[in-house]
């Protein structure tokens, strides 16, 4: 973990040196837990947020690289039916499992340009470094961050994306839709196959150097 944090720090410090565009990306995430068992815990969509500092670099006529370092929330939601002592339903509780992460990614983007406008598709590796994991129970209005059944470790995965961007003189404005599935499994026991599926819709504003 310490080694990865050091690598992220080095990336943040050195990427602007080769940047052609420096940008801020802000978005909304839609995440859920997926598994291969009948349990399907936290498989409902949890709406979260993301914000990242990024750079576009090594930009050529048909492609460029895009790297980001920032914050993202992942997880999933679950609706639980509440029963009284005879076993009759008395209400429902919404549980939200949320991971707060430092997010890092770099994608290779193939682009098609028309004057100041370009569209692109991209793919590349990503990693989510957990800062805090919490379970919120709306029925009891309680939040618990002591969750031994989840792995408190780096989640590795991939980022696949499509987007568009437009250059206004020295400013680049973009719209991006991304799919960021985790390859690393989340649960540490019982439900070993659980992983996170994340979708993200974001806008970006950048300065062209």
Short mmCIF file of C-alpha atoms in Angstrom, two decimals:
data_model
loop_
_atom_site.label_atom_id
_atom_site.label_comp_id
_atom_site.label_asym_id
_atom_site.label_seq_id
_atom_site.Cartn_x
_atom_site.Cartn_y
_atom_site.Cartn_z
CA UNK A 1 0.00 0.00 0.00
CA UNK A 2 2.72 2.49 0.93
CA UNK A 3 4.61 1.68 -2.26
CA UNK A 4 1.50 2.31 -4.38
CA UNK A 5 0.79 5.62 -2.64
CA UNK A 6 4.40 6.63 -3.38
CA UNK A 7 3.92 5.72 -7.05
CA UNK A 8 0.72 7.80 -7.21
CA UNK A 9 2.57 10.76 -5.67
CA UNK A 10 5.32 10.48 -8.27
CA UNK A 11 2.71 10.34 -11.06
CA UNK A 12 0.99 13.48 -9.75
CA UNK A 13 4.34 15.29 -9.58
CA UNK A 14 5.69 14.27 -12.99
CA UNK A 15 2.70 14.08 -15.36
CA UNK A 16 2.31 17.87 -15.78
CA UNK A 17 5.86 17.96 -17.17
CA UNK A 18 4.74 16.09 -20.30
CA UNK A 19 1.15 17.38 -20.42
CA UNK A 20 -0.39 19.04 -23.46
CA UNK A 21 -3.73 19.60 -21.70
CA UNK A 22 -4.29 20.00 -17.95
CA UNK A 23 -7.91 19.32 -16.96
CA UNK A 24 -10.44 18.91 -14.16
CA UNK A 25 -12.99 16.10 -14.49
CA UNK A 26 -16.18 15.97 -12.38
CA UNK A 27 -18.78 13.24 -12.63
CA UNK A 28 -21.45 10.96 -11.20
CA UNK A 29 -20.88 7.25 -10.58
CA UNK A 30 -23.38 4.38 -10.75
CA UNK A 31 -21.98 1.29 -9.04
CA UNK A 32 -23.24 -2.12 -7.91
CA UNK A 33 -21.83 -5.38 -6.57
CA UNK A 34 -21.83 -8.38 -8.92
CA UNK A 35 -21.25 -12.03 -8.00
CA UNK A 36 -21.79 -15.59 -9.20
CA UNK A 37 -23.93 -16.76 -6.27
CA UNK A 38 -27.71 -16.59 -5.56
CA UNK A 39 -27.07 -14.07 -2.74
CA UNK A 40 -26.50 -11.00 -4.94
CA UNK A 41 -25.70 -8.75 -1.99
CA UNK A 42 -25.66 -5.00 -2.68
CA UNK A 43 -26.51 -5.59 -6.34
CA UNK A 44 -28.71 -2.46 -6.58
CA UNK A 45 -27.24 0.73 -8.00
CA UNK A 46 -25.53 3.19 -5.67
CA UNK A 47 -25.17 6.74 -7.00
CA UNK A 48 -21.90 8.42 -6.04
CA UNK A 49 -19.48 11.05 -7.26
CA UNK A 50 -16.01 11.53 -8.67
CA UNK A 51 -13.54 14.35 -9.14
CA UNK A 52 -10.11 14.07 -10.73
CA UNK A 53 -7.14 16.11 -11.87
CA UNK A 54 -5.89 14.90 -15.22
CA UNK A 55 -3.66 15.47 -18.20
CA UNK A 56 -3.82 14.63 -21.89
CA UNK A 57 -0.36 13.92 -23.26
CA UNK A 58 1.57 12.46 -26.18
CA UNK A 59 -1.21 13.78 -28.43
CA UNK A 60 -0.88 12.96 -32.13
CA UNK A 61 -3.22 13.17 -35.11
CA UNK A 62 -5.04 9.89 -34.40
CA UNK A 63 -4.44 9.15 -30.73
CA UNK A 64 -3.28 10.41 -27.34
CA UNK A 65 -2.89 9.27 -23.73
CA UNK A 66 -5.08 10.52 -20.88
CA UNK A 67 -4.20 10.11 -17.17
CA UNK A 68 -6.19 11.00 -14.07
CA UNK A 69 -5.68 11.03 -10.31
CA UNK A 70 -8.57 11.84 -8.00
CA UNK A 71 -11.45 10.68 -5.79
CA UNK A 72 -14.25 8.23 -6.60
CA UNK A 73 -17.01 6.49 -4.65
CA UNK A 74 -17.93 2.87 -5.41
CA UNK A 75 -20.08 0.19 -3.78
CA UNK A 76 -23.68 -0.95 -3.99
CA UNK A 77 -27.12 -0.76 -2.40
CA UNK A 78 -29.55 -3.30 -0.93
CA UNK A 79 -33.19 -3.13 0.16
CA UNK A 80 -33.95 -5.31 3.21
CA UNK A 81 -37.46 -6.27 4.32
CA UNK A 82 -38.03 -5.73 8.08
CA UNK A 83 -40.08 -8.38 9.93
CA UNK A 84 -41.74 -8.29 13.35
CA UNK A 85 -41.64 -11.21 15.81
CA UNK A 86 -44.52 -13.20 14.18
CA UNK A 87 -42.67 -12.83 10.86
CA UNK A 88 -44.94 -10.20 9.33
CA UNK A 89 -43.36 -7.43 7.21
CA UNK A 90 -43.33 -4.04 8.94
CA UNK A 91 -41.23 -1.99 6.54
CA UNK A 92 -38.08 -1.80 4.45
CA UNK A 93 -34.53 -0.63 5.09
CA UNK A 94 -32.12 0.66 2.50
CA UNK A 95 -28.50 -0.35 3.08
CA UNK A 96 -25.72 1.42 1.23
CA UNK A 97 -22.20 0.03 1.04
CA UNK A 98 -19.86 2.85 -0.02
CA UNK A 99 -16.10 2.83 -0.62
CA UNK A 100 -14.27 6.17 -0.72
CA UNK A 101 -11.20 5.76 -2.95
CA UNK A 102 -8.20 7.50 -4.40
CA UNK A 103 -8.59 6.73 -8.09
CA UNK A 104 -5.82 6.42 -10.70
CA UNK A 105 -6.13 5.59 -14.39
CA UNK A 106 -4.38 5.95 -17.75
CA UNK A 107 -6.14 5.25 -21.04
CA UNK A 108 -5.06 5.08 -24.66
CA UNK A 109 -7.55 7.11 -26.73
CA UNK A 110 -8.05 6.65 -30.48
CA UNK A 111 -9.60 9.84 -31.83
CA UNK A 112 -11.37 11.17 -34.91
CA UNK A 113 -10.95 14.93 -35.35
CA UNK A 114 -13.06 17.43 -37.30
CA UNK A 115 -11.52 20.90 -36.95
CA UNK A 116 -11.83 21.86 -33.24
CA UNK A 117 -14.00 18.84 -32.36
CA UNK A 118 -12.92 15.25 -31.75
CA UNK A 119 -14.59 12.02 -30.67
CA UNK A 120 -12.66 9.16 -29.08
CA UNK A 121 -12.77 5.67 -27.64
CA UNK A 122 -10.27 4.61 -25.00
CA UNK A 123 -9.14 1.75 -22.78
CA UNK A 124 -6.53 1.32 -20.07
CA UNK A 125 -5.77 0.18 -16.50
CA UNK A 126 -7.19 1.72 -13.34
CA UNK A 127 -6.75 1.31 -9.59
CA UNK A 128 -8.90 2.34 -6.61
CA UNK A 129 -7.08 2.82 -3.31
CA UNK A 130 -9.58 2.66 -0.40
CA UNK A 131 -9.60 5.54 2.06
CA UNK A 132 -12.75 4.56 3.96
CA UNK A 133 -15.47 1.89 3.68
CA UNK A 134 -18.84 2.44 5.35
CA UNK A 135 -22.23 0.74 5.58
CA UNK A 136 -25.26 2.99 6.06
CA UNK A 137 -28.56 1.62 7.41
CA UNK A 138 -31.41 4.07 6.70
CA UNK A 139 -33.93 2.15 8.87
CA UNK A 140 -31.89 2.63 12.06
CA UNK A 141 -30.20 5.82 10.79
CA UNK A 142 -26.78 4.27 11.53
CA UNK A 143 -23.40 4.11 9.80
CA UNK A 144 -20.77 1.43 10.46
CA UNK A 145 -17.17 1.59 9.18
CA UNK A 146 -16.01 -1.64 10.90
CA UNK A 147 -16.59 -4.13 8.07
CA UNK A 148 -14.23 -7.13 8.39
CA UNK A 149 -15.99 -9.03 5.58
CA UNK A 150 -14.59 -6.62 2.96
CA UNK A 151 -11.02 -6.40 1.73
CA UNK A 152 -9.42 -3.08 2.61
CA UNK A 153 -6.97 -3.26 -0.27
CA UNK A 154 -6.32 -1.80 -3.70
CA UNK A 155 -8.90 -2.71 -6.34
CA UNK A 156 -7.41 -3.15 -9.81
CA UNK A 157 -9.48 -3.05 -12.97
CA UNK A 158 -9.92 -1.52 -16.38
CA UNK A 159 -11.41 1.70 -17.75
CA UNK A 160 -13.24 1.57 -21.09
CA UNK A 161 -14.58 4.90 -22.32
CA UNK A 162 -16.17 6.91 -25.11
CA UNK A 163 -16.31 10.67 -25.28
CA UNK A 164 -16.20 13.91 -27.18
CA UNK A 165 -14.18 17.11 -26.74
CA UNK A 166 -14.17 20.58 -28.24
CA UNK A 167 -11.36 23.13 -28.22
CA UNK A 168 -12.30 26.76 -27.56
CA UNK A 169 -9.01 28.51 -28.27
CA UNK A 170 -6.97 27.57 -25.14
CA UNK A 171 -9.80 25.70 -23.38
CA UNK A 172 -10.88 22.08 -23.99
CA UNK A 173 -14.37 21.03 -22.84
CA UNK A 174 -15.28 17.35 -22.81
CA UNK A 175 -18.05 14.84 -22.09
CA UNK A 176 -17.12 11.28 -21.11
CA UNK A 177 -18.92 8.00 -20.42
CA UNK A 178 -16.83 5.23 -18.84
CA UNK A 179 -17.19 1.64 -17.64
CA UNK A 180 -14.77 0.77 -14.81
CA UNK A 181 -15.17 -2.86 -13.65
CA UNK A 182 -12.96 -4.18 -10.86
CA UNK A 183 -10.96 -7.34 -11.47
CA UNK A 184 -10.04 -7.62 -7.78
CA UNK A 185 -12.68 -9.34 -5.63
CA UNK A 186 -14.15 -7.33 -2.77
CA UNK A 187 -15.29 -9.90 -0.20
CA UNK A 188 -12.76 -11.62 2.08
CA UNK A 189 -14.99 -14.61 2.96
CA UNK A 190 -18.45 -16.13 2.45
CA UNK A 191 -18.99 -14.49 -0.93
CA UNK A 192 -15.55 -14.65 -2.49
CA UNK A 193 -16.70 -13.85 -6.03
CA UNK A 194 -18.11 -10.39 -5.32
CA UNK A 195 -16.69 -7.55 -7.40
CA UNK A 196 -17.71 -3.99 -8.24
CA UNK A 197 -19.18 -2.74 -11.52
CA UNK A 198 -18.91 1.03 -11.98
CA UNK A 199 -20.28 3.35 -14.65
CA UNK A 200 -19.34 7.02 -14.74
CA UNK A 201 -20.68 10.05 -16.61
CA UNK A 202 -18.51 13.15 -16.37
CA UNK A 203 -17.65 16.52 -17.84
CA UNK A 204 -14.18 18.04 -18.01
CA UNK A 205 -12.66 21.47 -18.51
CA UNK A 206 -9.01 21.75 -19.46
CA UNK A 207 -6.36 24.28 -20.39
CA UNK A 208 -4.39 23.63 -23.58
CA UNK A 209 -0.68 24.29 -22.99
#
